[in-house]
mmCIF file of C-alpha atoms in Angstrom:
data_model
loop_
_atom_site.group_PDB
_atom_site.id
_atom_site.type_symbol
_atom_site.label_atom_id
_atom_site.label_comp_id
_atom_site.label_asym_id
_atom_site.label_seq_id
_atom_site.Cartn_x
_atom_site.Cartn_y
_atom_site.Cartn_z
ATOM 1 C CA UNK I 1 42.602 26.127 15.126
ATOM 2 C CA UNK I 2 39.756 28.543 16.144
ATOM 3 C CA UNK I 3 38.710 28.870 12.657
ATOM 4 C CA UNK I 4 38.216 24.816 12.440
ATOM 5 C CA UNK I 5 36.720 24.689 15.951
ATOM 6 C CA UNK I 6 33.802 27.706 14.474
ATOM 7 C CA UNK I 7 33.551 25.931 11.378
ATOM 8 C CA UNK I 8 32.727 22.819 12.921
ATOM 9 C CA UNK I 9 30.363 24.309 15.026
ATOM 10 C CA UNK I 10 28.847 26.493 12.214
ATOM 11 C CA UNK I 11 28.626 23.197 10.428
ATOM 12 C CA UNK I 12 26.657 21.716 13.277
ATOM 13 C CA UNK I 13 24.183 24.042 13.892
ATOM 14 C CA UNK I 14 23.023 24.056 10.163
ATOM 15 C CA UNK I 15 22.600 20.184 10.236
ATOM 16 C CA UNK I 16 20.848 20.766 14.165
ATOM 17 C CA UNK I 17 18.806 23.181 12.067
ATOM 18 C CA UNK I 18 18.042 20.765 8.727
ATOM 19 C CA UNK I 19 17.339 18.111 10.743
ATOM 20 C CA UNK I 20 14.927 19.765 12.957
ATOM 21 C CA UNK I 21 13.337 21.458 9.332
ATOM 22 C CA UNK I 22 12.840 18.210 7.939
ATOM 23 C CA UNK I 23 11.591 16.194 11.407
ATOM 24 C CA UNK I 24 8.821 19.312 11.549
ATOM 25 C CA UNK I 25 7.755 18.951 8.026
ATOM 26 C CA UNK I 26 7.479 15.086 8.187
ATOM 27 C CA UNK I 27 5.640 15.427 11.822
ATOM 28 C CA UNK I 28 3.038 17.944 9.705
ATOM 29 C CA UNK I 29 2.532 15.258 7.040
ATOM 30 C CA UNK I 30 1.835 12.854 9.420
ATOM 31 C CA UNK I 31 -0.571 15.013 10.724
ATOM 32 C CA UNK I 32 -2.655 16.709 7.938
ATOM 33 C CA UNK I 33 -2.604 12.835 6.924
ATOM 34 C CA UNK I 34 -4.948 11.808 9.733
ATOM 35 C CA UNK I 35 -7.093 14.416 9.475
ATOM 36 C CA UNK I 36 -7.565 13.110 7.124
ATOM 37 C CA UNK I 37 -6.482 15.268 4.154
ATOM 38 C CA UNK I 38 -4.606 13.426 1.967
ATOM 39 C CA UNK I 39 -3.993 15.964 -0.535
ATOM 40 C CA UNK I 40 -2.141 18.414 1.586
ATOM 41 C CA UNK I 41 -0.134 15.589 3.265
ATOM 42 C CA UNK I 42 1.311 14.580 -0.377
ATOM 43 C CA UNK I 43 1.924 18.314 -0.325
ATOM 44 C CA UNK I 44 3.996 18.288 2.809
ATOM 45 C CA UNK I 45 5.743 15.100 2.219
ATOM 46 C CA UNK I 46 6.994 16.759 -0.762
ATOM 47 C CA UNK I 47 8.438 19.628 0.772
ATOM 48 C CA UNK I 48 10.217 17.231 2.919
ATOM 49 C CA UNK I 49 11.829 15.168 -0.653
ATOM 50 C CA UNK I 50 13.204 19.061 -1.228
ATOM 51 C CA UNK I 51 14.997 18.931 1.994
ATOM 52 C CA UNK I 52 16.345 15.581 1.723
ATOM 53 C CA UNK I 53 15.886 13.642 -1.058
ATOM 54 C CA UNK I 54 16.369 10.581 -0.723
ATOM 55 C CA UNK I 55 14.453 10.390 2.920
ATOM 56 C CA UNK I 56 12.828 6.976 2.402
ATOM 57 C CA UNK I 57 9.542 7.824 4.544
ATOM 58 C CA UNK I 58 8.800 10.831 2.483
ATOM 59 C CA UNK I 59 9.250 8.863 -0.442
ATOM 60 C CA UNK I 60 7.309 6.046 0.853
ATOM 61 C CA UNK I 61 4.541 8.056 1.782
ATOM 62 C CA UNK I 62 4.547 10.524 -1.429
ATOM 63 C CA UNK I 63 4.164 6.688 -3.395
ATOM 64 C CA UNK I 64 0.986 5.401 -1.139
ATOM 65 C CA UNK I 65 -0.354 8.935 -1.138
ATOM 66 C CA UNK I 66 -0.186 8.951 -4.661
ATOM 67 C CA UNK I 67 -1.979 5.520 -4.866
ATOM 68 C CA UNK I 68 -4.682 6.132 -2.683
ATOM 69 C CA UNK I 69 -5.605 9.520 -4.102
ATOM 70 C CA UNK I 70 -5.556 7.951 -7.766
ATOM 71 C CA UNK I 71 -7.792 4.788 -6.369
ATOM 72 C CA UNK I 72 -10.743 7.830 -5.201
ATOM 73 C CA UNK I 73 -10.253 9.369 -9.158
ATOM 74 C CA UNK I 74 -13.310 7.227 -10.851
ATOM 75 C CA UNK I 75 -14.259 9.752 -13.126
ATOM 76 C CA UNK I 76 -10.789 11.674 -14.361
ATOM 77 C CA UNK I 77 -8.958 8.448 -15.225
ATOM 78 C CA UNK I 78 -6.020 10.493 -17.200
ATOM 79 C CA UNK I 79 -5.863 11.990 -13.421
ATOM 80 C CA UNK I 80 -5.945 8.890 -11.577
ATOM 81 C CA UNK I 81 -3.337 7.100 -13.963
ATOM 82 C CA UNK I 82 -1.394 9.935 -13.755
ATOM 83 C CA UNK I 83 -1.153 9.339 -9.748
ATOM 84 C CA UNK I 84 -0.841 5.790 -10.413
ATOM 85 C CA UNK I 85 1.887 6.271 -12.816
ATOM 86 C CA UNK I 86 3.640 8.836 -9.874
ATOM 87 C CA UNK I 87 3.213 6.590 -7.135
ATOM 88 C CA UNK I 88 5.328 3.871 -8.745
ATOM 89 C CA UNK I 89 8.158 6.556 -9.914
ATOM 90 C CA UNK I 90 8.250 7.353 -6.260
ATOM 91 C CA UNK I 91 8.184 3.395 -5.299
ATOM 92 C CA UNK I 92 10.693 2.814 -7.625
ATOM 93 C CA UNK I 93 12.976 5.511 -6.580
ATOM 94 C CA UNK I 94 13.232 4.883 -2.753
ATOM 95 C CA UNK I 95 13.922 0.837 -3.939
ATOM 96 C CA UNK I 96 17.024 1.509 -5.319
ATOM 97 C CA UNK I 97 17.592 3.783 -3.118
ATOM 98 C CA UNK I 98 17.084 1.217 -0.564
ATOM 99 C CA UNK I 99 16.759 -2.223 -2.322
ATOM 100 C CA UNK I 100 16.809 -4.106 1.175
ATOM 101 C CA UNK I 101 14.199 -1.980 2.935
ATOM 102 C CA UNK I 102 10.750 -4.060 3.418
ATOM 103 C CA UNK I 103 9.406 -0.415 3.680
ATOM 104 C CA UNK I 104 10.501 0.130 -0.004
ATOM 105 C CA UNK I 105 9.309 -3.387 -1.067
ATOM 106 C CA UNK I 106 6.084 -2.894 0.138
ATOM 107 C CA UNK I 107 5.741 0.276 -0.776
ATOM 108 C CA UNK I 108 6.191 -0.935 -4.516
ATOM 109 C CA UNK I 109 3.973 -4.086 -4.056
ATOM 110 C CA UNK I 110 1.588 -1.566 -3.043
ATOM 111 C CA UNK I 111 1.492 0.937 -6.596
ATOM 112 C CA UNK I 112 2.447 -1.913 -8.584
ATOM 113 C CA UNK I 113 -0.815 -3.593 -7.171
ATOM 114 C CA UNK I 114 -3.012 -0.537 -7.985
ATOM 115 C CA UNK I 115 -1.668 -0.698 -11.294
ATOM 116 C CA UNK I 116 -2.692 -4.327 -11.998
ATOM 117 C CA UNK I 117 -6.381 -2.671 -12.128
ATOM 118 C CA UNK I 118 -6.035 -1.021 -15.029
ATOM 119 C CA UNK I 119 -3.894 -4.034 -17.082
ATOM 120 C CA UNK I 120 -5.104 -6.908 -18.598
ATOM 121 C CA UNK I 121 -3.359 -10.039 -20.511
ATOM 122 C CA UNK I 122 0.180 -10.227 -20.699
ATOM 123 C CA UNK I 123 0.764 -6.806 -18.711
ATOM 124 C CA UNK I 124 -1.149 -8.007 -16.226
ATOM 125 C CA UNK I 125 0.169 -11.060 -15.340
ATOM 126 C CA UNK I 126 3.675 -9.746 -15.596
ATOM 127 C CA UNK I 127 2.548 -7.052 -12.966
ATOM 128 C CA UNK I 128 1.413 -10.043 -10.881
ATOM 129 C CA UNK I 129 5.010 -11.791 -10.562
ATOM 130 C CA UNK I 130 5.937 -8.562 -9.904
ATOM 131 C CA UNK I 131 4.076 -7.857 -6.905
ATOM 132 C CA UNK I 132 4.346 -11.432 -5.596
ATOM 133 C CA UNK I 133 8.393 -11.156 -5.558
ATOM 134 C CA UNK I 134 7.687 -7.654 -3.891
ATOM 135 C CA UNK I 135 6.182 -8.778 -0.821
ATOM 136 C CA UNK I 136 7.635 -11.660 -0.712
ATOM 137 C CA UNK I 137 11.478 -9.362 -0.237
ATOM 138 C CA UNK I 138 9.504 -7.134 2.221
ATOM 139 C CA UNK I 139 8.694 -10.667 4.515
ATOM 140 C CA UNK I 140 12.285 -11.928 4.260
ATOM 141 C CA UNK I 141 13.574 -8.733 5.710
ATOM 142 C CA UNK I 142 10.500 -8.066 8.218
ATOM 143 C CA UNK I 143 8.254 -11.096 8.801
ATOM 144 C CA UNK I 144 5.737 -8.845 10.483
ATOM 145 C CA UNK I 145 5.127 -6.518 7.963
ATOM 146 C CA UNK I 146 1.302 -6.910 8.029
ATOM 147 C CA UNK I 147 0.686 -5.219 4.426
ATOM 148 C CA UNK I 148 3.070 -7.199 2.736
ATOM 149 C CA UNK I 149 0.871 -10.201 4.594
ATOM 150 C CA UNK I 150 -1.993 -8.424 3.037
ATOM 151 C CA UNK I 151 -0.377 -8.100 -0.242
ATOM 152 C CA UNK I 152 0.572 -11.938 -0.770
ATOM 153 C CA UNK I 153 -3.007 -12.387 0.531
ATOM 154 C CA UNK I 154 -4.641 -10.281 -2.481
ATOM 155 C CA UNK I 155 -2.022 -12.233 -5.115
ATOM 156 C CA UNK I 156 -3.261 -15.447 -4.094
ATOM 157 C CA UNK I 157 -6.604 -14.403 -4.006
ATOM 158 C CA UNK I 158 -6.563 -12.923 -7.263
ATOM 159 C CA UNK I 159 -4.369 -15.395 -9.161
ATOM 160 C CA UNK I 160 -6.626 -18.552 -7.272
ATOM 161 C CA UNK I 161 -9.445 -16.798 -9.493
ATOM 162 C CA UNK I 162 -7.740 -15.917 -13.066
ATOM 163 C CA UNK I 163 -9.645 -17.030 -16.028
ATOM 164 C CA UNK I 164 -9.060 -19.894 -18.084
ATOM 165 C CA UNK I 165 -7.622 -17.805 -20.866
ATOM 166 C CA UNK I 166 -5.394 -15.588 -18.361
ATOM 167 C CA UNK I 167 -3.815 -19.100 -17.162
ATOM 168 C CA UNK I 168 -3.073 -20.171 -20.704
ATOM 169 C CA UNK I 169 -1.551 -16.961 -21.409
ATOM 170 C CA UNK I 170 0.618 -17.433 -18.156
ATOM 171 C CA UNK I 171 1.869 -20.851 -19.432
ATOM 172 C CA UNK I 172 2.868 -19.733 -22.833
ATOM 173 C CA UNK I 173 4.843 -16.831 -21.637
ATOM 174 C CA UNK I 174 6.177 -17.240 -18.334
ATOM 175 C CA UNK I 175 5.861 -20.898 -18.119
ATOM 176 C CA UNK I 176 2.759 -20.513 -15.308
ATOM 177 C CA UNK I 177 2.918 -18.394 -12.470
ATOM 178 C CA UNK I 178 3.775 -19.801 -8.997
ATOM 179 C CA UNK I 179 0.672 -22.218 -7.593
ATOM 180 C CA UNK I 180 -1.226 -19.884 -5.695
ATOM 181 C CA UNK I 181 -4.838 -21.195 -3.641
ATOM 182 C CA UNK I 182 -7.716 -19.568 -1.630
ATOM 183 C CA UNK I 183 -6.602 -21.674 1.418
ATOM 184 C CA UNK I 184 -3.315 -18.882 0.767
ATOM 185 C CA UNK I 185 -5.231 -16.292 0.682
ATOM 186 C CA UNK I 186 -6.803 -16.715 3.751
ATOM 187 C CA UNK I 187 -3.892 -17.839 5.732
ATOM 188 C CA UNK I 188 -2.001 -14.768 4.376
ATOM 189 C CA UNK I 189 -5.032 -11.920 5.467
ATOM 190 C CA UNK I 190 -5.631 -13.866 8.595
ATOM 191 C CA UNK I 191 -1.990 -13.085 9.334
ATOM 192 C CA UNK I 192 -1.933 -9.399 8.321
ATOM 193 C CA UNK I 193 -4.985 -8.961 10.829
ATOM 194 C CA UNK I 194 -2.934 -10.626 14.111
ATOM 195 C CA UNK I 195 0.212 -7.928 13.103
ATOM 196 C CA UNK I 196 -2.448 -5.109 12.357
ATOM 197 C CA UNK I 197 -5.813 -5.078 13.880
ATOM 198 C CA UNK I 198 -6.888 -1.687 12.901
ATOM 199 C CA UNK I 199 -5.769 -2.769 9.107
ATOM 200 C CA UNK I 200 -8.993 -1.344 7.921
ATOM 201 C CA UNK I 201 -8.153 -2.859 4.303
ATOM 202 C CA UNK I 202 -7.547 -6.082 5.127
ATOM 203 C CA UNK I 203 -10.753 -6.579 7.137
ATOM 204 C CA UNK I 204 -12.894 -5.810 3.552
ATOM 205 C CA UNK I 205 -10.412 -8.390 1.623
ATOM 206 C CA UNK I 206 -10.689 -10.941 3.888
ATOM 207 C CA UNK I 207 -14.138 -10.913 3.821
ATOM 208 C CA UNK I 208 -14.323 -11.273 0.293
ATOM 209 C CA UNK I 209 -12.091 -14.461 0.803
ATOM 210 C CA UNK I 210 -14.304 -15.919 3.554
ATOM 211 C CA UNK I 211 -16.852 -15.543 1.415
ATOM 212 C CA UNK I 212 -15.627 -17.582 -1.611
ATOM 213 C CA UNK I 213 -14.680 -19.913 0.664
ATOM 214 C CA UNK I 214 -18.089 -20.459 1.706
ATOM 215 C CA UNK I 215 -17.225 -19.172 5.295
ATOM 216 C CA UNK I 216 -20.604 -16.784 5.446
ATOM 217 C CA UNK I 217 -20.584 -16.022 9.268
ATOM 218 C CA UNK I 218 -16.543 -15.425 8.996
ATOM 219 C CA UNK I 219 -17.342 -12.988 6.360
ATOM 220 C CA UNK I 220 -20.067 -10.892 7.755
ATOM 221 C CA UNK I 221 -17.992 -11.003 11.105
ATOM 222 C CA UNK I 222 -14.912 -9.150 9.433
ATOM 223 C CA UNK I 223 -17.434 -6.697 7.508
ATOM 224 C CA UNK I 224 -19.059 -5.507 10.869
ATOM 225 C CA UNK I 225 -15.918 -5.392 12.818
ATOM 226 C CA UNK I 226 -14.834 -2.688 9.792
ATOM 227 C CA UNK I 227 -17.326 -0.568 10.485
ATOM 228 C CA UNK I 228 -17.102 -0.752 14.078
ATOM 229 C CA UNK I 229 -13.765 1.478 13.971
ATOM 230 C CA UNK I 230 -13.846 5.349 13.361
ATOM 231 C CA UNK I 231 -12.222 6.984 9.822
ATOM 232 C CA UNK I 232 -8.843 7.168 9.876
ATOM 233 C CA UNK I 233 -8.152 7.623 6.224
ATOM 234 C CA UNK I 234 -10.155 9.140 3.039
ATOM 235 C CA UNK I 235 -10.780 5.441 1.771
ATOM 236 C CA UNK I 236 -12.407 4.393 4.893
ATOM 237 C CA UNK I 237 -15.791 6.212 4.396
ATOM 238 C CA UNK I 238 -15.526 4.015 0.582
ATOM 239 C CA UNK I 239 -14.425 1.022 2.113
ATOM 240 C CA UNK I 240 -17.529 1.722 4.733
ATOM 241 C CA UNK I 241 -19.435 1.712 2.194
ATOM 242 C CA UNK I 242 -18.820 -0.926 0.385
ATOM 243 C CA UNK I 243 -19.003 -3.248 3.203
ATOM 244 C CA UNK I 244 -22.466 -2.033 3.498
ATOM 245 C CA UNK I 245 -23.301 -2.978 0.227
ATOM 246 C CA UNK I 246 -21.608 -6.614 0.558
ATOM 247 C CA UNK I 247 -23.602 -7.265 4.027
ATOM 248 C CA UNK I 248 -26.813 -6.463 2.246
ATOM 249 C CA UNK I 249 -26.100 -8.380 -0.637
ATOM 250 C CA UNK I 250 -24.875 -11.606 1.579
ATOM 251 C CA UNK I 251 -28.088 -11.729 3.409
#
């Protein structure tokens, strides 16, 4: 009986110990990724996959790491498909892990949309349903999951403005994609930015929708408020920037 009672208390100190290990690492991550140094953070989420696993945040993170870092790789593309190519192994991984998690769905709309930048044709339009059913399974589970808002913003924005040819295509092998409009688009981002105000991201996309839309004081609006908020992340200086470039070319 004292021999259980020590085991069972050995046994409990170890997972006291593990758990406090892997709530340290994760804490650092978080950290080192506001810095911001993205790199490192990737690093430390790691470490924290070699404790546990299957720990969905680490894996989540490790996946959107991956993507962002690949997104800043313009010159090295082997490099930045590499991370691409990692960041949906790592998406895919923590969805079947956890197939009902809107964390996980989102986390795979999320690669699977960074990926959709380097396809064309067929591959790209498969890639499209893709991240449509995606976010779509991350809303049914958490209706105020503002990227998944932001997500099914950016597929109806991009499939509202697919080329004759890529439409055709569409038809022939899937039979058309689902109707998709700019009016979506907007409704969808507009959403995102009530759940998320500091949704740095969305404030550049739905810009870009105002803008088609012929909404030129909208637009500009969303492109100063942008720039109004400090860095958070190492995108924001290139999103920054690019909202520079879009107010100066919307004058």
């Amino acid at each position: 009986m004292k021999f259980f009672a020590a085991l069972c208390l050995l046994t409990l100190i170890n997972y006291s110990s593990f758990a406090q290990d892997l709530s340290g690492v994760l804490k650092e991550g978080d950290r080192l990724e506001v810095l911001p140094d993205e790199k490192a953070a990737l690093a430390k989420f790691k470490e924290a996959l070699k404790i546990q696993p299957s720990n969905l945040y680490a894996l989540t993170k490790c996946s959107e790491l991956c993507a962002r870092i690949g997104g800043r790789e313009k010159k090295n593309t082997k490099l930045r498909d590499e991370y691409y190519n990692t960041a949906i192994i790592y998406a895919r991984t923590a969805l079947r892990l956890y197939p009902e998690s809107d964390l996980a769905n989102v986390t795979m709309g999320i690669a699977v949309g960074k990926s959709i930048l380097l396809k064309s044709g067929k591959e790209k339009i498969s890639a499209a349903k893709e991240l449509k059913a995606y976010a779509e399974k991350a809303l049914k589970v958490n209706p105020n999951n503002f990227k998944a808002w932001s997500i099914l913003g950016k597929w109806n924005f991009e499939v509202s403005n697919l080329s004759g040819l890529e439409r055709g295509l569409a038809k022939i092998i899937y039979g058309g994609l689902p109707p998709a409009s700019l009016k979506t688009a907007i409704s969808c981002y507009e959403k995102a930015a009530a759940l998320s105000p500091a949704y740095l991201y969305n404030y550049l996309e739905l810009a870009k929708a105002y803008h088609r839309n012929k909404e030129h004081q909208k637009a500009n609006r969303q492109l100063q408020t942008l720039l109004s908020f400090r860095n958070t992340t190492e995108d924001d200086p290139r999103m920054k920037a690019e909202a520079q470039e879009l107010l100066k070319k919307w004058e």
